[in-house]
Coordinates of C-alpha atoms in Angstrom, one line a residue:
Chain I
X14 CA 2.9 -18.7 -50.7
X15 CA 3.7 -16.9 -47.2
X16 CA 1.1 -16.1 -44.9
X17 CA -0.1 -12.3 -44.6
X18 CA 0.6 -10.3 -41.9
X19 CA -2.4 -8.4 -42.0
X20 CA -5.6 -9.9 -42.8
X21 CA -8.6 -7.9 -42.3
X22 CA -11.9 -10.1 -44.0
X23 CA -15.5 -8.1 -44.0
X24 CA -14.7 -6.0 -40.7
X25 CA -17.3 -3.0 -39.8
X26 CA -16.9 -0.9 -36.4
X27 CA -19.9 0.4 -35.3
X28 CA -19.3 3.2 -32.2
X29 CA -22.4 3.4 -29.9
X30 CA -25.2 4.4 -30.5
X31 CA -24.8 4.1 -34.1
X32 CA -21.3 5.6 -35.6
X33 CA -20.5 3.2 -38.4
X34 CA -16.6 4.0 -38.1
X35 CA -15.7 1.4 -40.8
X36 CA -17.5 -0.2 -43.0
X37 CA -17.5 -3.9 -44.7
X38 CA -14.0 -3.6 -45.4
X39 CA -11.4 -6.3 -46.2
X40 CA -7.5 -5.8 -46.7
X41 CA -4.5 -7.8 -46.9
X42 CA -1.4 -7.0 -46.4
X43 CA 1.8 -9.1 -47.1
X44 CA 5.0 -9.6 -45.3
X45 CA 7.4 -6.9 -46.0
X46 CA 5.4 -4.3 -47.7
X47 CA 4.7 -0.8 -46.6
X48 CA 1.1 0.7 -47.2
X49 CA -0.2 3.9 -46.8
X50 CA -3.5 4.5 -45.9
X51 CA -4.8 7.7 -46.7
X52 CA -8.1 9.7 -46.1
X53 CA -9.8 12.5 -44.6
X54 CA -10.0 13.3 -40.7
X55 CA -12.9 11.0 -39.5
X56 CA -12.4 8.4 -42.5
X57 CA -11.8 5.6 -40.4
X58 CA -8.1 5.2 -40.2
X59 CA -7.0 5.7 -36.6
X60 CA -9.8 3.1 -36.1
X61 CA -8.6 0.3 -38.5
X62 CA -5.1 1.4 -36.9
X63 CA -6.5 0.0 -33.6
X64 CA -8.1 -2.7 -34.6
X65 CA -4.8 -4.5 -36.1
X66 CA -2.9 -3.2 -32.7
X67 CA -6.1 -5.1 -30.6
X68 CA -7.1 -1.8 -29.3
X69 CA -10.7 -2.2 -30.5
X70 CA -12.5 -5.1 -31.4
X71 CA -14.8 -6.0 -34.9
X72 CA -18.2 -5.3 -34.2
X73 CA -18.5 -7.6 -37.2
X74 CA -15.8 -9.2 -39.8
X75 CA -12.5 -10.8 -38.5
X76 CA -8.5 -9.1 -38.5
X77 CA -5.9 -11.7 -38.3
X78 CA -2.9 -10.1 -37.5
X79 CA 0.5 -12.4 -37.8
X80 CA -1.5 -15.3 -38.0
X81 CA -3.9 -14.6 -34.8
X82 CA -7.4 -14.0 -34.9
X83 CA -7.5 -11.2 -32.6
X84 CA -10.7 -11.6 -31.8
X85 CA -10.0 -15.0 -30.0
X86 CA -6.5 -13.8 -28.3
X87 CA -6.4 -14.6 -24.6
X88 CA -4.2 -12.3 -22.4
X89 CA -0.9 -13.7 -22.5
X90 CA -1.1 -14.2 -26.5
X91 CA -2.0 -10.4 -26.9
X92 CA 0.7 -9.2 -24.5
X93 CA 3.4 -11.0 -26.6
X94 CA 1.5 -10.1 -30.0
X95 CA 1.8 -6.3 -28.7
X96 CA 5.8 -6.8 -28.4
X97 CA 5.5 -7.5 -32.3
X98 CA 3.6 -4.5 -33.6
X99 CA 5.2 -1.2 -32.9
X100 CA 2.8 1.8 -32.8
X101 CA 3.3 5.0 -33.4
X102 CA 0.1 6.8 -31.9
X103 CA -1.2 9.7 -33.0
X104 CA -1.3 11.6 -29.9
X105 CA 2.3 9.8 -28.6
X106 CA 1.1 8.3 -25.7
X107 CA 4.7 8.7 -24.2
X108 CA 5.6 9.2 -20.5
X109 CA 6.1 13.0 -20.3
X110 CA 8.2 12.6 -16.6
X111 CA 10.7 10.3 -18.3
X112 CA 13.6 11.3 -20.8
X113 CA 14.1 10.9 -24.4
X114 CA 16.1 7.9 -24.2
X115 CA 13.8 6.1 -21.0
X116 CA 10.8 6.2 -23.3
X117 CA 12.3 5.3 -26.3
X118 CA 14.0 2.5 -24.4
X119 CA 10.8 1.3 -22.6
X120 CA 9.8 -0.6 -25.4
X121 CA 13.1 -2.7 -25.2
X122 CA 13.3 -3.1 -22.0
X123 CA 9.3 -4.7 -21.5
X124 CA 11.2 -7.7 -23.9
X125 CA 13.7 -7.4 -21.7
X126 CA 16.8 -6.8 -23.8
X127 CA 20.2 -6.7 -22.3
X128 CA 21.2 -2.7 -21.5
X129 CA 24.3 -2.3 -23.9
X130 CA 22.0 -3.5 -26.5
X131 CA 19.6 -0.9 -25.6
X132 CA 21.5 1.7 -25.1
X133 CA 23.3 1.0 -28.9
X134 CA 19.8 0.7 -30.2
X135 CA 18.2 3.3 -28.8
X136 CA 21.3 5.7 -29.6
X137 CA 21.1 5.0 -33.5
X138 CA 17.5 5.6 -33.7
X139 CA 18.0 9.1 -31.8
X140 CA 20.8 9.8 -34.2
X141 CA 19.0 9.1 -37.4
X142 CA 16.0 11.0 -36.1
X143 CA 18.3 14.4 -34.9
X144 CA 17.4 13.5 -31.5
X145 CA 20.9 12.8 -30.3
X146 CA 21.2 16.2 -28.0
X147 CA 18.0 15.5 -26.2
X148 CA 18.2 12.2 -25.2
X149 CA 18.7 13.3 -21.7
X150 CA 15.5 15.6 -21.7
X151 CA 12.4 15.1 -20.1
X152 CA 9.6 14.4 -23.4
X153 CA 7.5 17.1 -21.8
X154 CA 10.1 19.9 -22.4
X155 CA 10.0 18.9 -26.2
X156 CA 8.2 20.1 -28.8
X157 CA 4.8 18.4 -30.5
X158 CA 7.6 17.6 -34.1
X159 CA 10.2 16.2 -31.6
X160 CA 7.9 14.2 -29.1
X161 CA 6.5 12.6 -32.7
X162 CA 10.1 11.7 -33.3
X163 CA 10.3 10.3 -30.2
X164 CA 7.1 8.4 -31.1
X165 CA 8.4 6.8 -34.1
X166 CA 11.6 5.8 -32.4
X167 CA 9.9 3.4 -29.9
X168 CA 7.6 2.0 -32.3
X169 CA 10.8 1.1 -34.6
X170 CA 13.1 0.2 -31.3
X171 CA 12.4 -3.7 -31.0
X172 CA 12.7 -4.2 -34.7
X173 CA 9.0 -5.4 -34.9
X174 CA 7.4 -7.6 -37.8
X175 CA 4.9 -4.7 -37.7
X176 CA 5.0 -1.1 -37.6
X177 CA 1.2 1.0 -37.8
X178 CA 1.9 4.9 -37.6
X179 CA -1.1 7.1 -37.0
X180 CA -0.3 10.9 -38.6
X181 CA 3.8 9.9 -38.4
X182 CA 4.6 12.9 -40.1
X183 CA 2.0 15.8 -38.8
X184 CA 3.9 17.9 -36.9
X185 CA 7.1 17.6 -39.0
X186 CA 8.5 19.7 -42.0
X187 CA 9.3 18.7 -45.0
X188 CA 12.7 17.9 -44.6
X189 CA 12.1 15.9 -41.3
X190 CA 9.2 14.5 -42.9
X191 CA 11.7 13.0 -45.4
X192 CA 13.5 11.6 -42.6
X193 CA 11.1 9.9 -40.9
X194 CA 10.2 8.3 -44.4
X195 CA 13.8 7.1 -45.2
X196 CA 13.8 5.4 -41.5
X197 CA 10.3 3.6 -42.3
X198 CA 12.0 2.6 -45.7
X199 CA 15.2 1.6 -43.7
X200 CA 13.6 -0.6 -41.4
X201 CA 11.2 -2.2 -44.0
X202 CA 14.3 -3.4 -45.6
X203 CA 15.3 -4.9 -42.5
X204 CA 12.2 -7.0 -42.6
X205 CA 9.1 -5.3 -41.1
X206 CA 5.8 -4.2 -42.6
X207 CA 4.6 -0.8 -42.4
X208 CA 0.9 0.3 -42.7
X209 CA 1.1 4.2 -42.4
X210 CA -2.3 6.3 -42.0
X211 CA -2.0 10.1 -43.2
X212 CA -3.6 12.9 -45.0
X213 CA -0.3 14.6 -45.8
X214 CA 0.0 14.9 -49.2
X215 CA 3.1 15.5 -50.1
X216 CA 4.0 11.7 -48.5
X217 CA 1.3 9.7 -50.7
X218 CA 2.0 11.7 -54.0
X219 CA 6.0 11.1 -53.3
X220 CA 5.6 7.6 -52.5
X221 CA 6.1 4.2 -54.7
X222 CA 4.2 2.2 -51.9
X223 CA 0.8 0.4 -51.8
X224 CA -1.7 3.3 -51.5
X225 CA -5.4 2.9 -49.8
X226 CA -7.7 5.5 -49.3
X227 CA -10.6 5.6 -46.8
X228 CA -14.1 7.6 -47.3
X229 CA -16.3 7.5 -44.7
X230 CA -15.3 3.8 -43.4
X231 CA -15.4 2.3 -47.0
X232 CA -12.0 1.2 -48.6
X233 CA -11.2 2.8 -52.0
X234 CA -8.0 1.5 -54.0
X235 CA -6.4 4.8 -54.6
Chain S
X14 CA 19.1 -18.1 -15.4
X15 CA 20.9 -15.3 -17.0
X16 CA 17.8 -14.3 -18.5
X17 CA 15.8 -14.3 -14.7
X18 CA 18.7 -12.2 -13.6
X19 CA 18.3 -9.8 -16.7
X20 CA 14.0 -10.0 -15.6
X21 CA 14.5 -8.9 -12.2
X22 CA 17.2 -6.3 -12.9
X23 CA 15.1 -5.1 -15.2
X24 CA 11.8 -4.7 -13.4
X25 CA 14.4 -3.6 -10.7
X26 CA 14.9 -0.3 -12.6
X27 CA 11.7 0.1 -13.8
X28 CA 11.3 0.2 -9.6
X29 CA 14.1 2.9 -8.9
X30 CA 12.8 5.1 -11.6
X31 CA 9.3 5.2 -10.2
X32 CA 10.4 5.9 -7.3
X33 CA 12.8 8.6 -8.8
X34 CA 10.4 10.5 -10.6
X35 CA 7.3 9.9 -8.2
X36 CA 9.4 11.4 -5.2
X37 CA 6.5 13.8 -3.9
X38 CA 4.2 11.6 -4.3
X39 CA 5.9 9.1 -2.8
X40 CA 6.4 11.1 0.5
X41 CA 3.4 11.7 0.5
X42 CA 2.4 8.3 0.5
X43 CA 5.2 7.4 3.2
X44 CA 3.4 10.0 5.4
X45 CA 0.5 9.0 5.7
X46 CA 1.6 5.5 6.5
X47 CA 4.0 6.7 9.0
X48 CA 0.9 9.0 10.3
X49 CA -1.4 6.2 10.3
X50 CA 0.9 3.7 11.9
X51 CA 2.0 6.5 14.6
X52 CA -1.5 7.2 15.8
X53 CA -2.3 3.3 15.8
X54 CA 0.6 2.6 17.8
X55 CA 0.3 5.8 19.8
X56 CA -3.0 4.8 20.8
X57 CA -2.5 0.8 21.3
X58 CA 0.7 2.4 23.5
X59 CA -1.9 3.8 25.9
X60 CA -4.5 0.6 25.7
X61 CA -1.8 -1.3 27.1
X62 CA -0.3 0.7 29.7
X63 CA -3.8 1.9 30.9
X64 CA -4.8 -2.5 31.0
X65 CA -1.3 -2.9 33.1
X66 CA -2.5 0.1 35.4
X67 CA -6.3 -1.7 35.5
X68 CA -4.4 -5.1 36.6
X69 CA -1.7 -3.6 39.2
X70 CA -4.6 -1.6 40.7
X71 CA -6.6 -4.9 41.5
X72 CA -3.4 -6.7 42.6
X73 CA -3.6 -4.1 45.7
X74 CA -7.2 -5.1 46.9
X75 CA -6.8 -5.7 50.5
X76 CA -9.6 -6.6 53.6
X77 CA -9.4 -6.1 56.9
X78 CA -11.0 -8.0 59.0
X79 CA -11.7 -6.2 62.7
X80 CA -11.8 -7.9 65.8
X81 CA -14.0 -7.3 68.9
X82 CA -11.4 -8.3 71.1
X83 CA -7.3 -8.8 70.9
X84 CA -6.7 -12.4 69.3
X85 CA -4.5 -15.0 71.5
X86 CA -1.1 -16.2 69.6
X87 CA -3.0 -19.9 69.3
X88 CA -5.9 -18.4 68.2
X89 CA -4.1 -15.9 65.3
X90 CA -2.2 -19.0 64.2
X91 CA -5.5 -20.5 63.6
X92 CA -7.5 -18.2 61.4
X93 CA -4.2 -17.4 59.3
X94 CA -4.5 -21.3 58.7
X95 CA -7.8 -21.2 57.6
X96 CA -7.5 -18.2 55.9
X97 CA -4.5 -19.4 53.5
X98 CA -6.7 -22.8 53.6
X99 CA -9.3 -20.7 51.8
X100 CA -6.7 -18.2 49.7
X101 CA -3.2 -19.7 49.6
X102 CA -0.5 -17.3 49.2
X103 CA -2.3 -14.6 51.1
X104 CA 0.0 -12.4 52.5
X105 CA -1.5 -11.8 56.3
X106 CA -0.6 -9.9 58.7
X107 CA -2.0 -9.4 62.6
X108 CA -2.4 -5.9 63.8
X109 CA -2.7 -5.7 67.3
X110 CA -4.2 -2.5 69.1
X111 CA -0.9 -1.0 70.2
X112 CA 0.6 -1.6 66.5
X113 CA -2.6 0.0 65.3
X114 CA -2.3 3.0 67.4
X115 CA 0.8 3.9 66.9
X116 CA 0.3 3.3 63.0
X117 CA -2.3 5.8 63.3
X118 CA -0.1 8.3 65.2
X119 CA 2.3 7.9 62.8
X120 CA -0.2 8.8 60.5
X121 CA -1.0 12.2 61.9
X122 CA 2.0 13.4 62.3
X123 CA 2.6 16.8 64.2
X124 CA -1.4 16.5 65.4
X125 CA -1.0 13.5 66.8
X126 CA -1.9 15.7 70.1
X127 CA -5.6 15.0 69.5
X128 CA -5.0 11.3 69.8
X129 CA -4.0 12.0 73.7
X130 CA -7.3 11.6 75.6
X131 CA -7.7 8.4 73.8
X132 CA -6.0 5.4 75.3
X133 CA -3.8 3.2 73.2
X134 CA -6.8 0.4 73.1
X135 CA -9.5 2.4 71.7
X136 CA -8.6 1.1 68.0
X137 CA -9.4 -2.4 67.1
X138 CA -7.0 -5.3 66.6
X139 CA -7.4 -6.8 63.1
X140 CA -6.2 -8.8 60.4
X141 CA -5.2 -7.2 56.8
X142 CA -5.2 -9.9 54.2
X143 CA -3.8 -9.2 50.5
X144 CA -5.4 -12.2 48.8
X145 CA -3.0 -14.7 46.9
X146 CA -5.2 -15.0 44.1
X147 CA -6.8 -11.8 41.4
X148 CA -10.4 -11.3 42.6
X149 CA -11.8 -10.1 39.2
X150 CA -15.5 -9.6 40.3
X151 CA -17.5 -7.9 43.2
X152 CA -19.1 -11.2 43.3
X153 CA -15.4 -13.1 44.2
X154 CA -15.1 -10.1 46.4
X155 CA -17.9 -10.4 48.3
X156 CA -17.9 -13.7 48.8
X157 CA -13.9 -13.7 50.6
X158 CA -15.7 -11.0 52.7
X159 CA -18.3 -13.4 54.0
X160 CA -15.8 -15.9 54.4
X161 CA -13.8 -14.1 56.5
X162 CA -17.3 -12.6 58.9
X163 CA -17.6 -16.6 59.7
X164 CA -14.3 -16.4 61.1
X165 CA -14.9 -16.6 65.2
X166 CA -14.2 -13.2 66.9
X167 CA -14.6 -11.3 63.0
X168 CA -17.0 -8.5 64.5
X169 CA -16.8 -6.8 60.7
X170 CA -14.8 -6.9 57.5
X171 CA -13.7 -3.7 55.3
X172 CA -12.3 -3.9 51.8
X173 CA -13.6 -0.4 50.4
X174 CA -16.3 -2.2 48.4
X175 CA -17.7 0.9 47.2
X176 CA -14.5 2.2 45.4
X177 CA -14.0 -1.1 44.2
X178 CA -17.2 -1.8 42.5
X179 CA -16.8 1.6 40.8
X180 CA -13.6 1.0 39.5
X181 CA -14.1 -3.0 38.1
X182 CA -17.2 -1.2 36.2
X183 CA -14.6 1.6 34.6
X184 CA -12.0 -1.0 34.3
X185 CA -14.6 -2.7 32.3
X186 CA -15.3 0.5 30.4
X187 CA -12.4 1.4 29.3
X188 CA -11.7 -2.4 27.9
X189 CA -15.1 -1.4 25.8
X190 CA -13.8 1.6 24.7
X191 CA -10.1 0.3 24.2
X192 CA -12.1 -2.2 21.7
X193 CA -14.4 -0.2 20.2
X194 CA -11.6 2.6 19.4
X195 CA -8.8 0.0 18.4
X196 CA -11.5 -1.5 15.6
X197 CA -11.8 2.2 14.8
X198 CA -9.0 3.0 14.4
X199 CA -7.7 -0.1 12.9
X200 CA -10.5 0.5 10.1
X201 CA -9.5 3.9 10.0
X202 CA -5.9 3.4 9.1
X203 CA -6.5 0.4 6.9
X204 CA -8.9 2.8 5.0
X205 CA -6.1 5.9 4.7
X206 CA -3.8 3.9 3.6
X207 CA -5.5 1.9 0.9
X208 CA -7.6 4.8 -0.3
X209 CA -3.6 6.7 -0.3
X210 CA -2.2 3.4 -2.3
X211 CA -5.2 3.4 -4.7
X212 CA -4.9 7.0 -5.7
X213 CA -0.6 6.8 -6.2
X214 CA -1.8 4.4 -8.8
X215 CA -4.7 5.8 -10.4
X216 CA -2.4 8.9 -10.6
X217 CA -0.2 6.4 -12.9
X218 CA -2.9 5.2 -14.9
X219 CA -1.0 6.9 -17.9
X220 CA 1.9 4.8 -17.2
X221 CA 0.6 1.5 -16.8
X222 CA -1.8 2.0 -19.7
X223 CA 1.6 2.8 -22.0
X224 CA 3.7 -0.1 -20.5
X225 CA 0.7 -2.3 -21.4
X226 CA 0.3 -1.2 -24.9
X227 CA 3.8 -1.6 -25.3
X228 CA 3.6 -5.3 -24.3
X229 CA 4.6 -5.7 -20.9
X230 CA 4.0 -8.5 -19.2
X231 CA 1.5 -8.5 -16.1
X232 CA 5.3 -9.0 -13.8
X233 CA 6.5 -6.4 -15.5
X234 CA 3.9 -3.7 -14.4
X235 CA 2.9 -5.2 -11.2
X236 CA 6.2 -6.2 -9.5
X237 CA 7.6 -2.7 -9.1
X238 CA 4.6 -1.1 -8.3
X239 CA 4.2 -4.2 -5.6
X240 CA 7.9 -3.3 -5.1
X241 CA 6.5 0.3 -3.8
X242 CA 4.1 -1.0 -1.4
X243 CA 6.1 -3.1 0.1
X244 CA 8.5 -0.3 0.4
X245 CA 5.8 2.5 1.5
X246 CA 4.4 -0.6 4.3
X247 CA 8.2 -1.0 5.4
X248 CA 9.4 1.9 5.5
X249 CA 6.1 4.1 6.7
X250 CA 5.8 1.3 9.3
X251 CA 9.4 1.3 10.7
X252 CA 9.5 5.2 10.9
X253 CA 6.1 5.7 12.8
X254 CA 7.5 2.9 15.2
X255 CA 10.7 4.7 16.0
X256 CA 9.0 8.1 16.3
X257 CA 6.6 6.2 18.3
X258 CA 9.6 5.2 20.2
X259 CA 11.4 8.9 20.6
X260 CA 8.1 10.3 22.0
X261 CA 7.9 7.5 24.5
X262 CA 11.5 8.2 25.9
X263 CA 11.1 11.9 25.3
X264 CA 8.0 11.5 28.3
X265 CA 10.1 9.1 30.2
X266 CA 13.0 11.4 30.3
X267 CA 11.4 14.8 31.0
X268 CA 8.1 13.5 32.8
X269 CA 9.6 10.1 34.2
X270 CA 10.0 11.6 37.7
X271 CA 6.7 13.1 38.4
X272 CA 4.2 11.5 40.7
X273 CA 2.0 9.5 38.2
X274 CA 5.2 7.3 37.3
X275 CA 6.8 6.6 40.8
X276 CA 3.9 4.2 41.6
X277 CA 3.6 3.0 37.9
X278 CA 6.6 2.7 35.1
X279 CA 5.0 2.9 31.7
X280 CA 6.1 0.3 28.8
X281 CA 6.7 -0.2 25.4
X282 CA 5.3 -2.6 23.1
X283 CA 7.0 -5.9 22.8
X284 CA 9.2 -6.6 19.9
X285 CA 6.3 -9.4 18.8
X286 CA 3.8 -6.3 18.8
X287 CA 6.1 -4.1 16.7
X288 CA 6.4 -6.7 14.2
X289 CA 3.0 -7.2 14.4
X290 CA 2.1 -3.3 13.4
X291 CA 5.2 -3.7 10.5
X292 CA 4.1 -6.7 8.8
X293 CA 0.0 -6.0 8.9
X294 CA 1.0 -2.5 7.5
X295 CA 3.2 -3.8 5.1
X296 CA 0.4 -6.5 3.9
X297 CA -2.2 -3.9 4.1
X298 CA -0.1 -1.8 1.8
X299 CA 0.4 -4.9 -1.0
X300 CA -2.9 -5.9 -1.0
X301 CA -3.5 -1.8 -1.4
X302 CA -1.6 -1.8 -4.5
X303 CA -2.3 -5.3 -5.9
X304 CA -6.1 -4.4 -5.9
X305 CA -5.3 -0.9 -7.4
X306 CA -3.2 -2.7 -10.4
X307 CA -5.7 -5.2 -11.2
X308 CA -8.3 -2.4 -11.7
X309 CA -6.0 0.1 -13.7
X310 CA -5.0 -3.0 -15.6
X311 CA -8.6 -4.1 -16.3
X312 CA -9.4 -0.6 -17.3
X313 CA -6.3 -0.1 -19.7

């Protein structure tokens, strides 16, 4: 039987002074699948999102993520675990002063990857996301769809075991939407796991996946 | 080893591209350093001539001791003994009446006229004495002076006591104020350029947060931006030194012949002293940065 890769055991996140952002909630999630994790705005997602990225800590309850309590990570261990879980984050967090290809390429080179392999990486990502011709811009001149794609691109550039994306799809249209998907589908069947938090519909309704739904920080099986 | 090589070309980049797309705030940086290090210098310039100008001055004391009567040759040879047997390497010289006279009509010049009705005796004959050895106090002053009133035929002794004694006490001053200013200024500049250092990287806050979510090791964020001080300490240093070093031939070239600087040629730090200034600024700067990281990367 192989070990999850997500294992999240009677874990509540209280915000100060009393914001009970998740609730008593347990999940597992194997190697290799992809879940999406649906819900309303404020239903907890973004949060469980950060606490399997180490982000936020358990008030109570403990998340195991590749093995690793991340409660008891020290420094070093969560640096390294970081280089393993690829994030797409809901409001990018990308370097606005650097191009296309320097941010999606950041991610590699913190692992420190040899350039060519980079470059050929970073290249085929851009070119399955239509981002080929603006690899040279700076992020900021983009628009909120394209610096999303952008987004996505560095969370899937190192290949990682995991990949958590907050809202992947909610500045994109339908057709890009579909793109991003097929990429997500792409690199689960080159071996990573995929928890995706939305509230588009048209992506859990079309999807074969694992579906979760949060209400108000409790888990519901949808 | 190929993958230490592939590290530090790496974090190598990472350094050029900060530098690339931080250029304005980089000069910035790079100004005030060079501003900082130019006023230090500019001002430790003028400590150290003003010190040399303090030390020549006192090397210039001289007393005369007056005679009530013209010395015999035995007699001279004697009290230049004792005197060197008091001071060695005294320079000494006897001035007899006539010398002094004609010295003094020398002096006046075209109304030398006046010194007519006077005979060539009426000045005394005396001996003027630069001491061998620096005589720092008025107390070490003084006490030469009452050496040489014991000397037989001495009826007094002159050494301009009063000028003296009011410039040892500005001579002492000024080395106050020298201090007092330098720690000033030192604070000053170590507190411009470390509050400049700090904000360059609370302005990348964004950036180091991002490089540490995407799993960068603590090298990778903090080497180039140590990489950066080290460059804004170097370079800021080196370029307020040389400006430093214009402006001081500029004054020498255009001002070099004027009065103040016939009697007294100004200087230039030593080489130890410019690499003094270079490597404090440059360790100011790293330590600067290296606090600044540890915080942002605390905070992130």
């Amino acid at each position: 039987m192989t070990q999850p890769v997500i294992e999240i055991t009677k874990v509540s996140k209280v915000y100060p002074p009393d914001i009970m952002a998740l609730d008593n909630i347990s999940l597992t999630v194997e190697r290799g699948e992809i879940v999406l994790l649906s819900g309303m705005s404020g239903a907890g997602k973004t949060t469980l999102l950060r606490l399997v990225c180490g982000l936020e800590r358990a008030s109570r309850g403990m998340v195991e993520v590749l093995g690793h309590d991340m409660a008891r990570l020290g420094a070093r261990e969560r640096q390294l675990l970081r280089q393993k879980i690829g994030v797409a984050y809901q409001d990018f967090r990308l370097l606005p002063q650097l191009s296309v290809f320097e941010n999606v390429a950041m991610a590699m080179e913190v692992t420190y990857k040899p350039p060519s392999v980079i470059r050929r990486r970073v290249e085929d990502l851009l070119n399955l996301l239509l981002l080929s011709d603006k690899q040279e811009q700076k992020v900021a001149n983009l628009s909120r769809g394209e610096q999303q794609r952008v987004a996505i691109a560095r969370a899937a550039a190192n290949a990682p075991p995991i990949i958590l994306a907050d809202e992947p799809t909610g500045n994109l249209d339908t057709t890009l939407s579909r793109q991003v998907m097929q990429l997500f589908e792409q690199l689960n069947d080159a071996g990573s796991t995929i928890l995706i938090a939305t509230h588009d519909p048209t992506l859990i309704d079309n999807s074969p996946h694992r579906r979760l739904e949060l209400r108000t920080g409790r888990l519901l099986d949808a | 080893m190929h993958k230490i090589l592939r590290q530090l070309a790496a974090i190598g980049k990472q350094t050029r591209r900060n530098l690339a797309h931080t250029l304005g705030t980089q000069l910035v940086v790079l100004g005030t350093v060079m501003l900082a290090v130019l006023i230090f210098g500019f001002f430790a310039l003028i400590s150290l001539n003003l010190a040399r100008a303090g030390k020549d001055l006192d090397r210039h004391v001289r007393f005369i001791a007056f005679f009530d009567q013209e010395q015999p040759q035995a007699a001279r040879r004697q009290l230049i003994q004792r005197i060197q047997a008091a001071m060695p390497e005294s320079h000494i010289v006897y001035v007899d009446k006539k010398t002094a006279w004609r010295r003094l009509a020398e002096r006046l010049g075209g109304e030398r006229a006046i010194l007519d009705d006077l005979g060539p005796d009426f000045l005394p004959a005396a001996l003027e004495i630069q001491p061998g050895q620096r005589l720092v106090t008025v107390e070490e002053l003084d006490t030469f002076a009452a050496f040489l009133r014991t000397l037989p035929g001495v009826a007094s002794v002159r050494y301009g006591r009063g000028w003296l004694v009011r410039f040892m006490a500005f001579s002492r001053l000024l080395r106050v104020v020298t201090l007092l200013s330098g720690l000033l200024l030192v604070l000053t500049s170590t507190f411009t350029i470390a509050a400049t250092i700090r904000l360059t990287i609370a302005n990348r806050r964004h950036e180091i947060e991002v490089l540490n979510l995407l799993g960068a090791s603590a090298a990778y964020i903090r080497l180039p931006l140590m990489a950066e001080g080290l460059f804004h300490g170097l370079a800021g240093s080196a370029l307020g030194l040389a400006i430093l070093t214009g402006l001081h031939r500029w004054v020498l070239t255009h001002f070099g012949s004027q009065a103040l600087f016939l009697s007294f040629h100004p200087v230039f730090l030593a080489p130890a002293h410019l690499l003094l200034i270079v490597a404090a600024t440059t360790l100011l700067c790293l330590l600067g940065s290296l606090v600044s990281i540890q915080r942002c990367l605390r905070a992130s």
